[in-house]
XYZ file of C-alpha atoms in Angstrom:
769
model
C 38.704 -39.442 330.014
C 41.893 -41.471 330.042
C 44.991 -39.363 329.452
C 48.684 -39.618 330.188
C 50.293 -37.436 332.827
C 52.300 -35.765 330.067
C 49.121 -34.892 328.154
C 47.515 -33.501 331.257
C 50.550 -31.391 332.026
C 50.757 -29.859 328.538
C 46.993 -29.390 328.327
C 47.034 -27.474 331.607
C 49.808 -25.283 330.204
C 47.757 -24.522 327.097
C 44.686 -23.799 329.194
C 46.616 -21.402 331.396
C 47.994 -19.582 328.372
C 44.513 -19.294 326.889
C 43.109 -17.818 330.091
C 45.799 -15.165 329.975
C 45.091 -14.453 326.302
C 41.334 -14.053 326.763
C 39.603 -10.707 326.954
C 36.117 -9.694 328.015
C 35.018 -9.261 324.410
C 31.795 -11.219 323.955
C 31.197 -10.343 320.298
C 31.360 -13.076 317.678
C 34.881 -12.738 316.303
C 35.867 -13.701 312.782
C 39.002 -15.517 311.674
C 41.991 -13.220 312.057
C 40.539 -11.191 314.924
C 43.107 -9.951 317.422
C 41.835 -12.109 320.293
C 42.221 -15.257 318.217
C 45.736 -14.189 317.250
C 46.667 -13.842 320.920
C 45.240 -17.257 321.703
C 47.009 -18.811 318.742
C 50.303 -17.250 319.789
C 49.899 -18.724 323.259
C 49.664 -22.212 321.750
C 52.362 -21.509 319.198
C 54.796 -20.768 322.004
C 54.439 -24.360 323.268
C 54.906 -26.062 319.911
C 57.976 -27.700 318.462
C 58.992 -26.979 314.874
C 57.694 -30.383 313.805
C 54.314 -29.715 315.418
C 54.050 -26.345 313.702
C 54.752 -27.924 310.330
C 52.287 -30.701 311.160
C 49.473 -28.147 311.452
C 50.111 -27.228 307.813
C 49.385 -30.780 306.649
C 45.909 -31.704 305.321
C 45.738 -35.358 304.262
C 42.664 -37.172 303.010
C 41.659 -39.875 305.444
C 39.055 -41.637 303.378
C 35.915 -42.663 305.223
C 37.491 -44.530 308.159
C 35.533 -47.491 309.453
C 34.021 -46.947 312.889
C 36.196 -48.486 315.587
C 39.405 -48.331 313.552
C 40.341 -44.654 313.952
C 43.206 -45.252 316.369
C 44.710 -47.985 314.221
C 44.195 -46.373 310.812
C 47.140 -45.382 308.641
C 46.656 -41.724 309.452
C 46.402 -42.252 313.211
C 50.148 -42.456 313.827
C 50.730 -39.112 312.125
C 47.968 -37.566 314.216
C 49.569 -38.893 317.387
C 52.898 -37.409 316.320
C 51.334 -33.990 315.722
C 51.841 -34.206 311.967
C 48.255 -33.498 310.886
C 46.333 -30.219 311.069
C 43.082 -31.451 309.593
C 41.407 -34.178 307.586
C 38.849 -34.371 304.831
C 36.630 -36.988 303.205
C 35.546 -38.495 306.504
C 31.983 -38.127 307.737
C 29.534 -39.023 310.529
C 29.760 -37.694 314.056
C 30.815 -41.062 315.462
C 33.804 -41.501 313.120
C 34.964 -37.914 313.467
C 34.702 -38.110 317.255
C 36.968 -41.182 317.209
C 39.592 -39.464 315.084
C 39.376 -36.221 317.048
C 39.846 -38.227 320.208
C 43.181 -39.482 318.888
C 44.328 -35.892 318.352
C 43.083 -34.674 321.724
C 44.184 -37.599 323.891
C 47.163 -39.134 322.113
C 49.100 -36.220 320.608
C 51.512 -34.244 322.792
C 49.572 -30.968 322.845
C 46.076 -32.212 322.133
C 45.450 -29.639 319.390
C 42.098 -30.374 317.699
C 41.784 -31.249 314.038
C 39.636 -29.406 311.529
C 37.420 -31.633 309.359
C 36.541 -30.614 305.820
C 34.520 -31.898 302.900
C 33.313 -30.808 299.476
C 29.845 -29.773 300.575
C 29.196 -28.003 297.278
C 25.417 -27.969 296.750
C 23.911 -29.598 299.769
C 24.931 -32.496 301.962
C 22.611 -35.508 302.291
C 19.803 -33.335 301.002
C 21.302 -32.442 297.639
C 20.364 -29.101 296.107
C 20.682 -28.135 292.429
C 24.193 -27.761 291.042
C 25.610 -24.251 291.587
C 25.117 -23.208 287.956
C 21.454 -24.110 288.318
C 21.181 -22.293 291.657
C 22.447 -19.133 290.007
C 19.589 -19.313 287.501
C 17.096 -18.770 290.301
C 18.429 -15.204 290.762
C 17.041 -15.620 294.283
C 19.704 -14.716 296.843
C 17.539 -15.652 299.824
C 16.967 -19.121 298.385
C 20.652 -19.574 297.554
C 21.650 -18.490 301.047
C 19.093 -20.899 302.498
C 20.544 -23.774 300.459
C 23.950 -23.116 302.046
C 22.330 -22.806 305.475
C 20.661 -26.217 305.112
C 23.917 -27.728 303.850
C 25.762 -26.363 306.882
C 23.075 -27.604 309.250
C 23.290 -31.131 307.876
C 27.056 -31.329 307.431
C 27.842 -30.036 310.914
C 25.354 -32.523 312.349
C 27.539 -35.172 310.726
C 30.761 -33.826 312.242
C 32.059 -31.578 309.438
C 33.048 -27.990 310.205
C 34.704 -26.788 306.983
C 33.371 -26.830 303.423
C 35.367 -26.367 300.226
C 32.738 -24.020 298.865
C 31.670 -21.694 297.333
C 33.335 -22.021 293.936
C 33.104 -18.536 292.465
C 35.181 -18.884 289.290
C 33.771 -16.841 286.402
C 33.446 -19.123 283.366
C 32.684 -18.157 279.776
C 33.703 -21.370 278.058
C 31.073 -24.130 278.236
C 33.613 -26.727 277.183
C 35.038 -26.438 280.705
C 33.280 -29.054 282.819
C 33.543 -27.126 286.072
C 31.304 -24.399 284.722
C 28.647 -26.545 286.453
C 30.118 -25.662 289.865
C 30.077 -21.899 289.475
C 27.562 -19.115 288.997
C 28.056 -18.349 285.337
C 29.682 -15.642 283.287
C 28.878 -12.418 285.137
C 31.001 -10.881 287.901
C 28.212 -8.815 289.478
C 25.787 -11.705 289.839
C 28.646 -14.007 290.825
C 29.613 -11.592 293.604
C 26.091 -11.482 294.990
C 25.922 -15.274 295.022
C 29.384 -15.595 296.609
C 28.256 -13.339 299.434
C 25.000 -15.269 299.907
C 26.785 -18.633 300.047
C 29.377 -17.490 302.599
C 26.670 -15.982 304.782
C 24.642 -19.168 304.496
C 27.513 -21.391 305.594
C 28.955 -19.172 308.315
C 25.927 -17.133 309.452
C 28.332 -14.549 310.893
C 28.838 -16.856 313.889
C 31.381 -19.641 313.567
C 31.093 -20.356 317.290
C 27.699 -22.026 316.752
C 27.665 -25.795 316.289
C 25.510 -25.607 313.151
C 27.678 -23.234 311.120
C 30.773 -24.141 309.141
C 33.759 -22.339 307.720
C 33.551 -21.463 304.030
C 36.472 -21.844 301.640
C 36.216 -19.658 298.551
C 37.789 -21.244 295.490
C 39.621 -21.518 293.191
C 41.865 -18.504 293.621
C 42.226 -17.436 290.945
C 40.976 -17.373 287.354
C 40.492 -21.148 287.165
C 37.417 -20.722 284.953
C 39.463 -19.130 282.173
C 41.473 -22.229 281.274
C 42.567 -22.164 277.642
C 40.338 -24.182 275.305
C 38.082 -25.054 278.231
C 40.470 -27.877 279.120
C 40.638 -28.422 282.860
C 43.842 -27.431 284.680
C 45.095 -25.671 281.539
C 47.037 -22.416 281.265
C 45.394 -19.083 282.051
C 46.837 -15.905 280.593
C 45.019 -12.588 280.863
C 45.646 -8.925 281.508
C 45.417 -7.488 284.997
C 42.666 -5.209 283.727
C 40.522 -8.209 282.902
C 41.398 -9.897 286.189
C 40.337 -6.943 288.319
C 37.252 -5.939 286.354
C 35.845 -9.264 285.193
C 37.219 -12.190 287.236
C 38.336 -11.005 290.680
C 35.077 -9.470 292.006
C 33.388 -12.693 293.233
C 36.500 -13.753 295.171
C 36.689 -10.341 296.804
C 32.962 -10.416 297.589
C 33.426 -13.737 299.395
C 36.400 -12.354 301.326
C 34.443 -9.216 302.230
C 31.605 -11.450 303.446
C 34.023 -13.000 305.946
C 35.029 -16.291 304.299
C 37.402 -18.005 306.712
C 39.597 -19.673 304.123
C 40.632 -19.501 300.475
C 41.720 -22.343 298.185
C 44.332 -21.897 295.471
C 43.688 -22.864 291.866
C 45.627 -25.325 289.721
C 46.400 -22.913 286.902
C 49.248 -20.488 286.396
C 48.840 -16.704 286.561
C 51.387 -14.443 284.887
C 53.502 -17.534 284.293
C 53.556 -18.605 287.958
C 51.222 -21.309 289.331
C 48.670 -19.885 291.743
C 50.054 -21.848 294.687
C 53.461 -20.159 294.260
C 52.186 -16.740 293.225
C 53.123 -14.231 295.928
C 51.536 -11.336 294.029
C 48.218 -13.190 294.058
C 48.218 -14.701 297.553
C 49.931 -11.919 299.463
C 49.859 -8.658 297.507
C 46.267 -8.990 296.288
C 44.564 -11.294 298.778
C 46.124 -10.127 302.041
C 47.482 -6.643 301.385
C 44.864 -5.236 299.005
C 41.821 -7.155 300.254
C 42.817 -7.477 303.945
C 42.085 -11.201 304.060
C 42.968 -12.586 307.517
C 41.961 -16.219 307.130
C 44.109 -19.105 305.947
C 45.005 -20.337 302.469
C 44.827 -24.015 301.548
C 45.914 -25.542 298.279
C 43.732 -27.689 296.106
C 44.433 -31.425 295.978
C 48.226 -31.950 295.489
C 48.552 -28.502 293.897
C 52.016 -27.987 295.410
C 53.323 -31.296 294.030
C 51.858 -30.509 290.624
C 54.104 -27.477 290.335
C 56.911 -29.947 289.658
C 55.265 -30.739 286.321
C 54.737 -27.021 285.778
C 58.536 -26.836 285.751
C 58.990 -24.903 288.986
C 61.424 -27.272 290.705
C 61.541 -30.398 292.871
C 59.226 -31.005 295.848
C 61.433 -29.107 298.266
C 61.637 -26.122 295.942
C 57.919 -25.905 295.120
C 57.027 -26.310 298.800
C 59.358 -23.428 299.617
C 57.757 -21.311 296.881
C 54.269 -22.065 298.155
C 55.032 -21.129 301.762
C 56.739 -17.896 300.722
C 53.849 -17.016 298.422
C 51.318 -17.256 301.235
C 50.025 -20.843 301.312
C 49.248 -22.017 304.850
C 47.990 -25.575 304.385
C 49.107 -28.265 301.949
C 46.295 -30.543 300.802
C 47.366 -34.195 300.470
C 50.799 -33.661 298.895
C 52.814 -33.554 302.169
C 55.437 -31.323 300.601
C 55.365 -29.050 303.645
C 55.509 -31.993 306.029
C 58.517 -33.618 304.376
C 60.635 -30.655 303.210
C 60.073 -27.482 305.263
C 62.365 -28.491 308.110
C 65.185 -29.074 305.657
C 64.438 -25.782 303.880
C 64.562 -23.988 307.225
C 67.908 -25.557 308.073
C 69.250 -24.458 304.680
C 67.977 -20.914 305.139
C 65.483 -21.126 302.276
C 62.488 -20.373 304.492
C 62.225 -18.734 307.893
C 60.595 -19.921 311.076
C 58.598 -16.698 311.019
C 56.996 -17.857 307.759
C 56.179 -21.248 309.265
C 54.836 -19.570 312.408
C 52.622 -17.292 310.319
C 51.034 -20.200 308.475
C 50.578 -22.221 311.661
C 49.123 -19.228 313.500
C 46.443 -18.707 310.859
C 45.344 -22.333 311.072
C 45.201 -22.187 314.857
C 43.179 -18.966 314.626
C 40.639 -20.771 312.418
C 40.329 -23.535 314.992
C 39.760 -20.972 317.715
C 37.175 -19.214 315.560
C 35.340 -22.519 315.148
C 35.384 -23.095 318.900
C 37.354 -26.325 318.578
C 39.707 -25.467 321.433
C 36.709 -24.846 323.697
C 35.004 -28.072 322.646
C 36.765 -30.288 320.100
C 33.671 -32.502 319.947
C 31.135 -29.712 319.350
C 30.203 -31.193 315.936
C 30.128 -34.792 317.171
C 26.638 -35.236 318.621
C 25.075 -38.261 316.870
C 21.604 -37.177 317.988
C 21.809 -34.145 315.744
C 22.285 -36.291 312.662
C 19.202 -38.319 313.517
C 17.056 -35.187 313.699
C 18.655 -32.694 311.305
C 19.881 -34.617 308.260
C 17.727 -35.379 305.203
C 14.571 -34.186 306.921
C 11.216 -33.693 305.241
C 11.607 -29.971 305.782
C 15.009 -29.898 304.089
C 13.698 -31.915 301.160
C 10.790 -29.511 300.781
C 13.236 -26.598 300.652
C 15.340 -28.456 298.081
C 12.248 -29.120 295.955
C 11.179 -25.487 295.985
C 14.713 -24.374 295.229
C 15.065 -26.747 292.290
C 11.767 -25.609 290.792
C 13.052 -22.012 290.714
C 16.234 -22.987 288.843
C 14.503 -24.518 285.822
C 14.671 -22.378 282.682
C 11.941 -22.539 280.046
C 13.799 -21.965 276.782
C 11.022 -22.533 274.271
C 7.276 -23.122 274.391
C 5.702 -22.912 270.949
C 1.942 -23.455 270.803
C 1.930 -23.518 274.606
C 2.631 -27.227 274.793
C 3.526 -26.599 278.437
C 2.165 -26.865 281.041
C 0.943 -30.414 280.519
C -2.416 -31.656 281.686
C -2.606 -34.399 284.288
C -4.725 -36.557 282.016
C -4.491 -38.738 278.948
C -1.357 -40.678 278.073
C 2.174 -39.368 278.449
C 5.134 -41.028 276.734
C 8.288 -40.581 278.785
C 11.286 -41.271 276.561
C 15.037 -40.961 276.947
C 18.189 -42.215 278.674
C 17.737 -39.855 281.639
C 14.024 -40.438 282.201
C 14.481 -43.171 284.797
C 17.924 -42.562 286.258
C 17.717 -41.421 289.871
C 21.457 -41.540 290.500
C 22.250 -38.871 287.901
C 19.760 -36.371 289.278
C 22.180 -35.239 291.987
C 24.702 -33.689 289.615
C 28.455 -33.522 289.929
C 30.158 -33.020 293.317
C 27.353 -34.459 295.412
C 29.766 -36.577 297.435
C 27.623 -37.115 300.531
C 24.324 -37.772 298.779
C 22.397 -41.041 298.959
C 21.706 -41.386 295.254
C 19.198 -44.187 295.640
C 16.977 -41.690 297.472
C 16.943 -39.241 294.570
C 13.625 -38.756 292.795
C 13.868 -39.676 289.124
C 11.814 -37.879 286.503
C 9.744 -41.017 285.961
C 8.923 -41.287 289.649
C 8.141 -37.585 289.855
C 5.733 -37.661 286.901
C 4.017 -40.829 288.062
C 3.466 -39.390 291.526
C 2.239 -36.095 290.044
C -0.436 -37.612 287.806
C -1.428 -40.536 290.055
C -4.365 -42.391 288.547
C -5.413 -39.414 286.405
C -3.058 -40.144 283.532
C -1.160 -43.062 282.042
C 2.633 -42.867 281.834
C 4.411 -45.006 279.226
C 8.184 -45.356 279.287
C 10.877 -46.310 276.790
C 14.611 -45.664 276.980
C 14.976 -44.892 273.269
C 18.726 -44.259 273.253
C 21.922 -44.459 275.242
C 23.696 -41.314 276.398
C 26.030 -41.636 273.435
C 26.757 -44.167 270.727
C 30.377 -44.271 271.947
C 30.639 -46.910 274.716
C 34.100 -45.685 275.712
C 32.869 -42.140 276.337
C 29.853 -43.451 278.206
C 32.100 -45.547 280.441
C 34.177 -42.462 281.273
C 31.111 -40.631 282.587
C 29.488 -43.594 284.396
C 31.476 -43.040 287.578
C 31.138 -42.047 291.230
C 28.062 -44.200 291.759
C 26.164 -42.616 288.866
C 25.796 -45.296 286.188
C 24.211 -44.534 282.835
C 23.043 -48.153 282.454
C 24.034 -48.655 278.848
C 21.611 -50.700 276.772
C 23.451 -52.928 274.296
C 20.568 -53.384 271.884
C 20.987 -51.890 268.384
C 20.131 -48.179 268.231
C 17.480 -48.785 265.589
C 15.674 -51.256 267.859
C 15.690 -48.804 270.763
C 14.410 -45.949 268.603
C 11.632 -48.069 267.121
C 10.527 -49.140 270.584
C 10.398 -45.487 271.617
C 8.435 -44.496 268.517
C 5.919 -47.278 269.075
C 5.497 -46.104 272.647
C 5.132 -42.468 271.583
C 2.428 -43.306 269.041
C 0.230 -44.548 271.874
C 0.508 -41.260 273.769
C -0.961 -37.773 273.579
C 2.304 -35.994 274.335
C 5.985 -36.928 274.453
C 8.352 -35.921 277.251
C 11.923 -36.524 276.065
C 14.453 -36.651 278.932
C 17.793 -36.146 277.192
C 21.123 -34.353 277.311
C 24.175 -35.091 279.416
C 24.573 -37.299 282.496
C 25.806 -35.593 285.635
C 29.465 -36.621 285.290
C 29.753 -35.258 281.756
C 30.344 -31.969 283.556
C 32.315 -31.209 286.689
C 36.008 -31.643 287.398
C 38.096 -33.208 284.634
C 35.001 -33.373 282.448
C 35.817 -31.005 279.612
C 34.063 -31.569 276.293
C 35.121 -30.424 272.813
C 31.637 -31.137 271.441
C 28.836 -29.520 273.413
C 25.976 -30.391 271.066
C 23.316 -32.989 271.748
C 24.866 -36.438 271.135
C 24.019 -37.609 267.607
C 22.178 -40.732 268.704
C 19.942 -38.710 271.017
C 19.248 -36.195 268.246
C 18.316 -39.094 265.962
C 15.809 -40.205 268.584
C 14.397 -36.679 268.808
C 13.937 -36.569 265.033
C 12.103 -39.894 265.091
C 9.821 -38.682 267.873
C 9.005 -35.485 265.954
C 7.987 -37.561 262.956
C 5.174 -39.116 264.987
C 3.391 -35.767 264.833
C 2.860 -35.743 268.582
C 3.874 -32.638 270.580
C 7.356 -33.046 272.054
C 8.733 -31.522 275.246
C 12.504 -31.737 275.613
C 13.526 -31.944 279.263
C 17.185 -31.033 278.911
C 19.623 -32.290 281.538
C 22.987 -30.552 281.447
C 25.717 -29.073 283.597
C 26.817 -26.553 280.964
C 25.348 -24.317 278.248
C 24.901 -26.636 275.276
C 24.935 -25.795 271.586
C 21.312 -26.685 270.867
C 20.589 -24.637 267.749
C 18.863 -27.521 265.956
C 16.767 -28.360 268.988
C 15.750 -24.720 269.465
C 14.565 -24.587 265.858
C 12.697 -27.884 265.831
C 11.496 -28.931 269.282
C 8.274 -27.131 270.321
C 9.067 -26.941 274.047
C 12.422 -27.052 275.816
C 12.757 -27.008 279.592
C 16.354 -26.800 280.777
C 16.439 -28.593 284.126
C 20.191 -28.824 284.854
C 20.667 -31.319 287.720
C 18.259 -30.475 290.483
C 19.505 -32.694 293.292
C 17.550 -35.000 295.559
C 14.138 -33.650 294.599
C 14.775 -33.325 290.847
C 11.888 -35.491 289.678
C 9.372 -33.734 291.896
C 10.592 -30.234 291.012
C 10.603 -30.911 287.267
C 7.112 -32.372 287.476
C 5.926 -29.332 289.434
C 6.932 -27.174 286.487
C 5.867 -29.556 283.700
C 2.303 -29.658 285.009
C 2.082 -25.991 285.947
C 1.975 -26.367 289.716
C 4.989 -24.042 289.591
C 5.413 -21.401 286.901
C 9.031 -21.454 285.661
C 10.994 -18.335 286.588
C 14.630 -19.321 286.043
C 16.858 -17.124 283.884
C 20.130 -18.137 282.249
C 23.383 -16.994 283.809
C 25.450 -18.230 280.879
C 25.094 -17.619 277.164
C 24.037 -20.580 274.995
C 26.095 -20.573 271.745
C 24.966 -21.664 268.307
C 28.060 -23.827 267.982
C 31.368 -24.387 269.728
C 33.108 -22.103 267.230
C 31.492 -19.074 268.888
C 33.089 -19.905 272.227
C 33.918 -17.952 274.325
C 30.666 -16.031 273.980
C 29.259 -13.778 276.698
C 26.917 -10.813 276.868
C 29.267 -8.200 278.384
C 31.846 -8.284 275.619
C 33.566 -5.192 274.258
C 33.070 -3.613 270.885
C 35.688 -3.815 268.184
C 36.595 -0.920 265.929
C 34.455 -2.621 263.287
C 31.374 -3.765 265.143
C 28.580 -5.486 263.291
C 25.324 -3.567 263.532
C 22.738 -5.197 265.772
C 20.510 -7.591 263.847
C 22.865 -7.726 260.847
C 24.757 -10.614 259.246
C 26.908 -10.822 257.081
C 28.984 -7.686 256.292
C 32.463 -7.828 254.810
C 35.187 -6.161 256.858
C 33.030 -6.235 259.961
C 33.624 -8.365 263.050
C 31.557 -11.452 262.199
C 31.709 -15.023 260.925
C 31.187 -16.270 257.385
C 29.164 -19.296 258.451
C 27.140 -18.226 261.482
C 25.796 -14.994 262.949
C 27.265 -13.422 266.079
C 24.056 -14.039 267.999
C 23.689 -16.750 270.640
C 20.817 -19.208 270.645
C 19.821 -17.915 274.081
C 21.318 -14.801 275.674
C 22.369 -14.177 279.251
C 19.365 -13.494 281.472
C 16.907 -15.276 279.177
C 14.059 -17.422 280.424
C 10.383 -17.789 279.518
C 7.318 -18.189 281.707
C 3.832 -19.654 281.308
C 2.686 -16.058 281.401
C 4.013 -12.956 279.639
C 5.520 -9.765 281.028
C 5.607 -6.299 279.509
C 7.999 -3.483 280.390
C 7.002 0.166 280.096
C 7.553 3.675 281.453
C 11.288 3.553 281.987
C 12.137 6.811 283.743
C 15.196 8.370 285.356
C 14.523 11.054 287.957
C 17.349 13.173 286.532
C 19.491 13.304 283.427
C 22.683 14.303 285.238
C 24.292 13.270 288.511
C 27.306 14.192 290.581
C 29.596 11.474 291.933
C 28.244 12.194 295.388
C 24.670 11.862 294.141
C 22.450 9.050 292.838
C 19.774 8.480 290.219
C 16.470 6.702 290.743
C 15.480 4.409 287.882
C 11.900 3.276 287.697
C 10.178 0.897 285.327
C 6.742 -0.661 285.199
C 6.377 -4.423 284.816
C 2.993 -5.896 283.947
C 1.825 -9.497 283.891
C -0.020 -9.539 280.560
C -0.780 -13.248 280.641
C -3.352 -15.470 282.274
C -1.403 -17.042 285.144
C 0.583 -15.681 288.069
C 4.345 -15.729 287.780
C 7.675 -14.265 288.874
C 9.852 -12.134 286.637
C 13.552 -11.325 287.084
C 13.991 -7.690 286.071
C 17.571 -6.864 285.144
C 19.367 -3.500 285.144
C 22.371 -3.031 282.855
C 24.603 0.010 282.370
C 26.959 0.991 279.556
C 29.805 3.447 280.020
C 29.845 4.951 276.530
C 33.275 6.639 276.611
C 36.122 5.660 278.907
C 39.866 5.934 279.363
C 39.965 2.230 278.534
C 37.534 0.307 276.346
C 34.369 -0.629 278.206
C 31.843 -3.489 277.808
C 28.720 -2.998 275.694
C 26.707 -3.423 278.897
C 27.181 -4.706 282.436
C 24.667 -6.114 284.907
C 24.352 -3.753 287.871
C 21.093 -4.768 289.526
C 18.190 -7.214 289.494
C 15.053 -8.043 291.388
C 12.560 -10.897 291.276
C 8.904 -9.856 291.358
C 5.742 -11.913 291.702
C 2.735 -10.679 289.702
C -0.795 -12.006 289.300
C -2.507 -11.718 285.899
C -3.118 -8.097 284.950
C -1.051 -6.756 287.845
C 1.503 -3.993 287.332
C 4.282 -2.936 289.662
C 6.648 -0.003 289.463
C 10.156 -1.123 290.339
C 12.963 1.142 291.472
C 16.734 0.837 291.150
C 19.266 3.286 292.559
C 22.330 4.128 290.495
C 25.219 5.299 292.667
C 28.774 6.233 291.760
C 30.090 2.844 292.932
C 28.064 1.157 290.187
C 29.797 3.332 287.579
C 33.320 2.695 288.840
C 35.897 0.324 287.373
C 39.610 -0.401 287.494
C 41.362 1.930 285.057
C 44.663 1.441 283.247
C 46.618 2.134 286.436
C 44.340 -0.329 288.289
C 42.801 2.450 290.331
C 39.122 2.031 291.232
C 37.182 5.085 290.087
C 34.400 6.388 287.864
C 34.851 8.770 284.965
C 32.540 11.593 283.942
C 30.591 11.174 280.742
C 27.491 9.653 279.226
C 25.962 6.352 280.321
C 23.106 4.229 278.995
C 20.729 2.398 281.316
C 19.030 -0.777 280.059
C 16.178 -2.505 281.886
C 14.395 -5.663 280.800
C 13.819 -9.387 281.149
C 17.143 -10.454 279.616
C 20.353 -8.888 278.352
C 19.065 -8.549 274.760
C 15.470 -7.377 275.188
C 15.528 -4.096 277.098
C 14.261 -0.525 277.329
C 16.963 2.148 277.542
C 17.620 5.715 278.636
C 20.705 7.905 279.027
C 22.203 10.084 281.733
C 25.421 12.005 282.308
C 27.870 11.696 285.193
C 29.409 15.045 286.053
C 32.913 15.516 287.328
């Protein structure tokens, strides 16, 4: 290795300090552990002010061309110690080149941390997070993160900006696709599973990566579902309904947290000391580091918080450690220090936490630990990983309707495959699949053709564009995911589709939204099926042939008309690399659908926000009623959703019976055993997600009509019954009261158990003081 004498001298000094800081502890430490703090302090003592501030800088490098790392625009800043990490660069070879600049050409040779949005898979793309949540399978979700970490680290990346755990109840918000739905309990379980999948409780391994829980906080509650918009809610709602998944990720050991773009209590998250210090560090004991989202510090200027120097000062004081892209820290903190607006202790604290993360990742021991090109050849986009992705995707599909048992299809006869998403491999990956090779995705057409082989004939017609508005279609044909607009008249396309359908025995209509109609900056005011696609559906129904709607979407859509008129609806979200295979597995019955919704599907956008765990009003409408004057309801539509939270059909049927509680009263120190019998009353084997809900009937503050508190997924063969057990403990009955104290209150509770939030058995018990 070629180094300067100066580099060697400083490196030896760092090494000597590290030896002194080491202990005999051989356990796998987490970020913030005392040993890492000692090691970080030993490096901190050698750093200049400029180098400390440089560690707080996270620019985006772009995907640097191999061989140009040392001469790239970012290289000079790395050499000067002005960069703490980079993102949006991949492959072991490129990252090794850039890391080499930091190690060999900067004064102290401090390694860089390399991040990327590895959201739902890496090269092997898994279903979008909203789809993953519909599997209700924590082992499978954890495995998806494990595979993503295995692949990404083989390509040089050691830090992922995931999981996104924002609770979202407004389907107009495009980033609902990136989260786990509307429920805090389920969202918390998934947050934990994702962090454990990425980090595996051992960040020293070369195939694990640091998680970054985002977006802290409340980003999913943007007013009107418009991205980046204002958030304003009570602290009671924050603590009880929105904070739990963030805390679950922190409790699971997430090494970093990303701030959100929105304001909280009138202060943007990146300048909110109450949020980042009082809650995150003091109340939750988070010891990792905080990074902003892309230019979030700079954007506080438009929020009206001050100029770049001022907002950078506010962010550092609030508890931000790393500035993504904006370089406000890099260009203003020294001046703010000189003017007494920030302290060196604050800068040291931020720098220390970033150094601790690098120690936790083992980068000081081996800065090239993620840079073995042989790993990528053997561990990325493997047949095994694709098989896991296929199985995972098949469990996320939700059967919404199946009148006359149109599904599963037979692998015989003639199948008409119609629709703008029937033969579009690129859009199968879904939003935020930045590392995927879209040309390797399996389209629905390819999946069906491979499934039926020579046993059936598959006819194809496009039938419609995504929308009749070419401007809107252009706005969502981005990031390498074209919609391939057909410029023929709509009537010509529909007639071609009808003629094709008339030659078939069954119609599979692949419709809905393309992948980039959801995701970041992809809010929609109209969440119904586009009118031109609905016109195509109507024309197909008029042929008299059975129609199966394969619905692609990244959000709950308002599909009231479709649910009333289309015989079979299979919601397939965006399933990733293996979409076409997974959908075909379910269409033809090789896999029995078991997905359950984690978001409520409204009748129309006027019902939004709509979610199952709402509170009662003083004038509640009786269940099953509509309309009553002077009750809480609408004049033009019932209060009911089209599909409730937890809903999902199967090719078999399940019956619930014998709900029993082992006692009618419990002390806070005690527990209650809940048992229920589930029976497969159909003719095929299948898996059922049994859900446990609890209602606190009387409280010191108003309480939701029910809250998810447990679930389990059970496989049953035809005629088989199983008795399932849930344990109710005091923790499940606790909540944050008016004083924001976590406790339970004595009184009566109702237990609900069933296959979705609406269709349940119930029983009551009393909690004693």
